[in-house]
PDB file of C-alpha atoms in Angstrom:
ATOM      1  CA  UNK T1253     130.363  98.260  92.648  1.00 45.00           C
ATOM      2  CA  UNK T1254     130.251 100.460  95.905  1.00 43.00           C
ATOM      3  CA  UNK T1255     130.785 104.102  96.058  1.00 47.00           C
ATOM      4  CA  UNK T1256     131.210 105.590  99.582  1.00 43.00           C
ATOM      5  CA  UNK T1257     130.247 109.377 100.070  1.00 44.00           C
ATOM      6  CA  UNK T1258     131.355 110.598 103.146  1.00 42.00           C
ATOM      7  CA  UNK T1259     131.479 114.550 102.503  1.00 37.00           C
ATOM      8  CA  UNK T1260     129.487 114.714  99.487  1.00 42.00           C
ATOM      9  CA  UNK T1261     127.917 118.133  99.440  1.00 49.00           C
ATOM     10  CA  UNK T1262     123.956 117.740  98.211  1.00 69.00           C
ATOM     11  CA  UNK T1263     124.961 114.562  96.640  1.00 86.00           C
ATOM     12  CA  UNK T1264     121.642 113.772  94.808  1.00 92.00           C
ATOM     13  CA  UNK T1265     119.716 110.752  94.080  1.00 94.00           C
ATOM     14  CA  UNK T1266     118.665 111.338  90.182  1.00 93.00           C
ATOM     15  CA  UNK T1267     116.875 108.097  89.477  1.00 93.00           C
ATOM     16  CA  UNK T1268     113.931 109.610  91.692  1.00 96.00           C
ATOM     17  CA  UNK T1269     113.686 112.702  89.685  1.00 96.00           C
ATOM     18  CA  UNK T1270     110.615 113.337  87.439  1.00 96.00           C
ATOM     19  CA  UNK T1271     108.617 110.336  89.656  1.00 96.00           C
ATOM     20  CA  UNK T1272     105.609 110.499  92.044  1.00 96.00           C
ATOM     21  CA  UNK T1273     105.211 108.600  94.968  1.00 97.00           C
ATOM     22  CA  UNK T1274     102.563 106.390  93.999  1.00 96.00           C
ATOM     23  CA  UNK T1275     102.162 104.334  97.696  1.00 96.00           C
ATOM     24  CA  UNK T1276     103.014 104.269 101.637  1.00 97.00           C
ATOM     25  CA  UNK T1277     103.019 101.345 103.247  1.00 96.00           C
ATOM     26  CA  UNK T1278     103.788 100.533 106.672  1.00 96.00           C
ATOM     27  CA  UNK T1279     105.178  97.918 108.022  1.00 95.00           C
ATOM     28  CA  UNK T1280     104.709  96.873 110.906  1.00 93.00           C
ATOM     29  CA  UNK T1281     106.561  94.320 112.342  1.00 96.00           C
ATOM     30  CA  UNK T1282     109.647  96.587 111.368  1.00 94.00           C
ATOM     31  CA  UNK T1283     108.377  99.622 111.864  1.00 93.00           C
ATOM     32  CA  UNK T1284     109.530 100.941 108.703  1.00 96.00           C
ATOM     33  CA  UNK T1285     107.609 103.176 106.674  1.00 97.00           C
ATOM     34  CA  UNK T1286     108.089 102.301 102.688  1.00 98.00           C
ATOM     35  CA  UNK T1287     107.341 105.135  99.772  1.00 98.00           C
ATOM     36  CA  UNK T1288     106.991 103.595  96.081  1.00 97.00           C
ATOM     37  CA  UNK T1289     107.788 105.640  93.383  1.00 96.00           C
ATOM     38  CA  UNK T1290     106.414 105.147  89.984  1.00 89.00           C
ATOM     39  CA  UNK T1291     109.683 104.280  88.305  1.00 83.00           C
ATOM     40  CA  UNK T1292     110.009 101.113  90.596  1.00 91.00           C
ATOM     41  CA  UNK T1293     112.217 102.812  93.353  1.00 96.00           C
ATOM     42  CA  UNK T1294     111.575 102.250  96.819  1.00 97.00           C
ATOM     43  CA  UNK T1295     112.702 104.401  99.537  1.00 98.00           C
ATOM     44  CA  UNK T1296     112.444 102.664 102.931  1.00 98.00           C
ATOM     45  CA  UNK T1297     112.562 104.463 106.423  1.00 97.00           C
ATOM     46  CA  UNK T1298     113.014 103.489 109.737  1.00 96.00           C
ATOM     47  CA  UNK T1299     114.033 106.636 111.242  1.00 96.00           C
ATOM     48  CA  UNK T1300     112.095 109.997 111.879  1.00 96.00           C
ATOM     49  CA  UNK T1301     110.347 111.812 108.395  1.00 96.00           C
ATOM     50  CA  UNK T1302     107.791 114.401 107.891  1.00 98.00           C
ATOM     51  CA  UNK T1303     106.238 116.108 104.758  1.00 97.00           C
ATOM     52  CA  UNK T1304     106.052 120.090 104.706  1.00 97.00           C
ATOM     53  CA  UNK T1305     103.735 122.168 102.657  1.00 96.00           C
ATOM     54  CA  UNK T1306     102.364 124.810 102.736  1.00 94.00           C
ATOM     55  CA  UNK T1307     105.417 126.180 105.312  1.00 93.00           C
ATOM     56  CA  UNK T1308     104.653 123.848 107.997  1.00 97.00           C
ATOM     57  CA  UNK T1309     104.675 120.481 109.053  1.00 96.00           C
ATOM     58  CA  UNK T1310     101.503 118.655 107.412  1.00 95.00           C
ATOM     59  CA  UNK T1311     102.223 115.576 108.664  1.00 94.00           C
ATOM     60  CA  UNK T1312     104.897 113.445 110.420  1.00 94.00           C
ATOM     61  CA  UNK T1313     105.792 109.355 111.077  1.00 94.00           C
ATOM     62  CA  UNK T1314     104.633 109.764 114.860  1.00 91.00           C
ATOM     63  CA  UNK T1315     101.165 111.144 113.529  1.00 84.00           C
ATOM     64  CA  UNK T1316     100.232 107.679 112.056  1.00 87.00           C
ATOM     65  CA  UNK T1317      97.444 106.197 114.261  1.00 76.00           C
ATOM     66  CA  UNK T1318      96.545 109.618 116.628  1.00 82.00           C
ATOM     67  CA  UNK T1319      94.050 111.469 116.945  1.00 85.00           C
ATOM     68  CA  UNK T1320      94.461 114.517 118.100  1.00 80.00           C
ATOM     69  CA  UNK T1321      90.542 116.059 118.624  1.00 81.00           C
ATOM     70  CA  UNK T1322      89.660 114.635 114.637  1.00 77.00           C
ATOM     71  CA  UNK T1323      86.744 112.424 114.249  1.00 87.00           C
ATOM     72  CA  UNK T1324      88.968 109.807 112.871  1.00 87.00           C
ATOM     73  CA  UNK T1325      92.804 108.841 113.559  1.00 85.00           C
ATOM     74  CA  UNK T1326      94.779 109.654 111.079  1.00 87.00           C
ATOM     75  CA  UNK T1327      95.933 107.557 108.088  1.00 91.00           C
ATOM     76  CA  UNK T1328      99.458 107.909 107.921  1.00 91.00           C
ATOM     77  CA  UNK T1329      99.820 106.151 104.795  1.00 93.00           C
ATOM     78  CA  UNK T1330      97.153 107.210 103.012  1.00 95.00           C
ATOM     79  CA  UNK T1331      97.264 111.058 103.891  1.00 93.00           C
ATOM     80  CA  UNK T1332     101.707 110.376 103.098  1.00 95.00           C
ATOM     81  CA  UNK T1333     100.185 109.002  99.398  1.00 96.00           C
ATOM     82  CA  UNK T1334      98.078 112.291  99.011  1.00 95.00           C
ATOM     83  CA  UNK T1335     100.553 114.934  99.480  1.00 96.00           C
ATOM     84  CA  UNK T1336     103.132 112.899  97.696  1.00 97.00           C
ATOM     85  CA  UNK T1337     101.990 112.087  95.046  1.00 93.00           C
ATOM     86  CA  UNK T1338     100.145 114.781  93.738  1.00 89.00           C
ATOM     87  CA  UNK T1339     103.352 116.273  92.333  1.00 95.00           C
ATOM     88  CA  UNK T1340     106.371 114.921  90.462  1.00 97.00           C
ATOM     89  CA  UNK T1341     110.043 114.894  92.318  1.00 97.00           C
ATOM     90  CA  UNK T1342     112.212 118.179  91.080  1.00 97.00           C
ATOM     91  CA  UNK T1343     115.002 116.848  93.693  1.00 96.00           C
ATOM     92  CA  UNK T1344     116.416 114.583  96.397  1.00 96.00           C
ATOM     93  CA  UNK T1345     118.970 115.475  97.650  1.00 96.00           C
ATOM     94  CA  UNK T1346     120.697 113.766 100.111  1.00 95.00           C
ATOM     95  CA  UNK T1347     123.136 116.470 103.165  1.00 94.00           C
ATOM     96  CA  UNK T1348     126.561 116.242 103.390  1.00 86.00           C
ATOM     97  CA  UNK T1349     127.407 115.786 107.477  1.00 89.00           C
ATOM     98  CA  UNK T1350     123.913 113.417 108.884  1.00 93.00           C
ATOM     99  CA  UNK T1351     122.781 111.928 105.387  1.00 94.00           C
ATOM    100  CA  UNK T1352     119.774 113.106 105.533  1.00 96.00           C
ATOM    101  CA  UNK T1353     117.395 113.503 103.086  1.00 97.00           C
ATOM    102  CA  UNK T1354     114.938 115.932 101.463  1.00 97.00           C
ATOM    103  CA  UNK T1355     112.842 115.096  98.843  1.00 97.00           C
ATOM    104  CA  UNK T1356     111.401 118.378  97.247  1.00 97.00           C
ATOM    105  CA  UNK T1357     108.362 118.062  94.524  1.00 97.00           C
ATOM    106  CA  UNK T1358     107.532 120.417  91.397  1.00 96.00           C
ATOM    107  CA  UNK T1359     105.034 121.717  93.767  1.00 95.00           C
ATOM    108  CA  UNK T1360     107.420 122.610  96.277  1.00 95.00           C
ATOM    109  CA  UNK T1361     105.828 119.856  99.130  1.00 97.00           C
ATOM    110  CA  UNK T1362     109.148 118.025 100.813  1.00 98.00           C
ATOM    111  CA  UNK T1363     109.510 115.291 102.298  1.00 98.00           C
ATOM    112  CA  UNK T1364     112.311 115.237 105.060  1.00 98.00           C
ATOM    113  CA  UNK T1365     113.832 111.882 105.995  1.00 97.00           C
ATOM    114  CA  UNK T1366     115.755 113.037 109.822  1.00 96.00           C
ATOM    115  CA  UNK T1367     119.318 110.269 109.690  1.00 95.00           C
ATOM    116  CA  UNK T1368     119.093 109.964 113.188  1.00 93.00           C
ATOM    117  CA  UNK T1369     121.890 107.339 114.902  1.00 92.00           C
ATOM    118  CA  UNK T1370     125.050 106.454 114.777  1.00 91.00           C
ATOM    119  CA  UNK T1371     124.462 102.903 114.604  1.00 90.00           C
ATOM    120  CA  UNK T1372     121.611 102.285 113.025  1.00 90.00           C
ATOM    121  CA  UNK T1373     120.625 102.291 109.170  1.00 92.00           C
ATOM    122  CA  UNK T1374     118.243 105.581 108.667  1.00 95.00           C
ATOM    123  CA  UNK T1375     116.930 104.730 105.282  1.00 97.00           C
ATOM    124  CA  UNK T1376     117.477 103.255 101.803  1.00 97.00           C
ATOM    125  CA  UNK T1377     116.897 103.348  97.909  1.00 97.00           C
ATOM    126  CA  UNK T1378     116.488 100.614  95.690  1.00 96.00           C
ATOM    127  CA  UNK T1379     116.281 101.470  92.097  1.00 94.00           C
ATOM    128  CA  UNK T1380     115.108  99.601  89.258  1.00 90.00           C
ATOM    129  CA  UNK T1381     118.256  98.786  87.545  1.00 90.00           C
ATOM    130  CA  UNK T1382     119.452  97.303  90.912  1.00 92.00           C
ATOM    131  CA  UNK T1383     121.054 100.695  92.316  1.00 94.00           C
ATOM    132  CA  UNK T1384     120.932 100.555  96.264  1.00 95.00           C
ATOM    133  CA  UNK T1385     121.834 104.017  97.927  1.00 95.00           C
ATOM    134  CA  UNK T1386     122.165 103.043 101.924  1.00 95.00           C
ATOM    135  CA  UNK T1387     123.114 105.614 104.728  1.00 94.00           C
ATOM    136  CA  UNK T1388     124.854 103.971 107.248  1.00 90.00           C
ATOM    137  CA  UNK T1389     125.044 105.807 110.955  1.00 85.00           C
ATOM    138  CA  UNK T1390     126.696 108.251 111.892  1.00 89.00           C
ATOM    139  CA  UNK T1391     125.736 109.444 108.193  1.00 90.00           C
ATOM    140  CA  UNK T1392     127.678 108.006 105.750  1.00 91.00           C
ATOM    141  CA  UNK T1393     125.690 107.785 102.204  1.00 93.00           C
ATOM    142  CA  UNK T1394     127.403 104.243 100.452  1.00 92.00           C
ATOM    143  CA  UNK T1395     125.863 103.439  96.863  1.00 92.00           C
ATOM    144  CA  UNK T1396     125.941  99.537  95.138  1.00 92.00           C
ATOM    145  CA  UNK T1397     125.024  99.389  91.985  1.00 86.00           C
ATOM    146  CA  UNK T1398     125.182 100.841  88.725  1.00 75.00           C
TER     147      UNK T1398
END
């Protein structure tokens, strides 16, 4: 079954709701950055993302590796898994004209996923019960599955 959404306003993704992220990987021989959820879903991203709290940026996919003054360089992953996952998903919802996608928590953290070609696959779900959400550029959502 495949179920395109091409002007779906706030069309959400429901199986994430009520999970934490439990893990970020990276990967990188594809650059993609992977977030595991606790109910088995994977979201995988190879285009730009970046958690907010606290009303500003706390971290961002370019900030994996720097830096910037600190003693240490920053754990991407690890410092992803922190603000993530202390909180379970209220939403994710994914915008109607780019696809992109904002994942807010209970605790009000997001984390924005930035659909950035028109070419080029920005990101994906894969569910448990074998549900695939994939935005496709140019920003159209498709959904396989159940």
């Amino acid at each position: 079954m495949c179920q395109t959404f091409t002007n779906a306003m706030g069309e959400q993704i429901q199986l994430l709701e009520g999970q934490r992220c439990r893990e970020v990987t990276f990967d990188t021989e594809t650059e993609a950055w992977i977030f595991e959820f606790g109910s088995g879903a994977t979201l995988k991203v190879s285009c730009p993302w970046r958690i907010i709290a606290e009303g500003r940026i706390q971290l961002g996919r370019r900030d994996h590796g720097q830096q910037f003054g600190l003693p240490s360089a920053v754990d991407g992953m690890q410092e992803a898994a922190i603000l993530l996952g202390a909180s379970q998903v209220d939403s994710a919802t994914v915008s109607e004209r780019t696809a992109d996608l904002v994942i807010t928590l209970v605790s009000s953290v997001r984390l924005e996923v930035i659909n950035d070609s028109s070419g080029y696959e920005g990101w994906t779900v894969h569910g448990s019960a074998g549900e695939l959400f994939v935005v496709q550029g140019g920003g159209r959502l498709v959904r396989f599955g159940p």
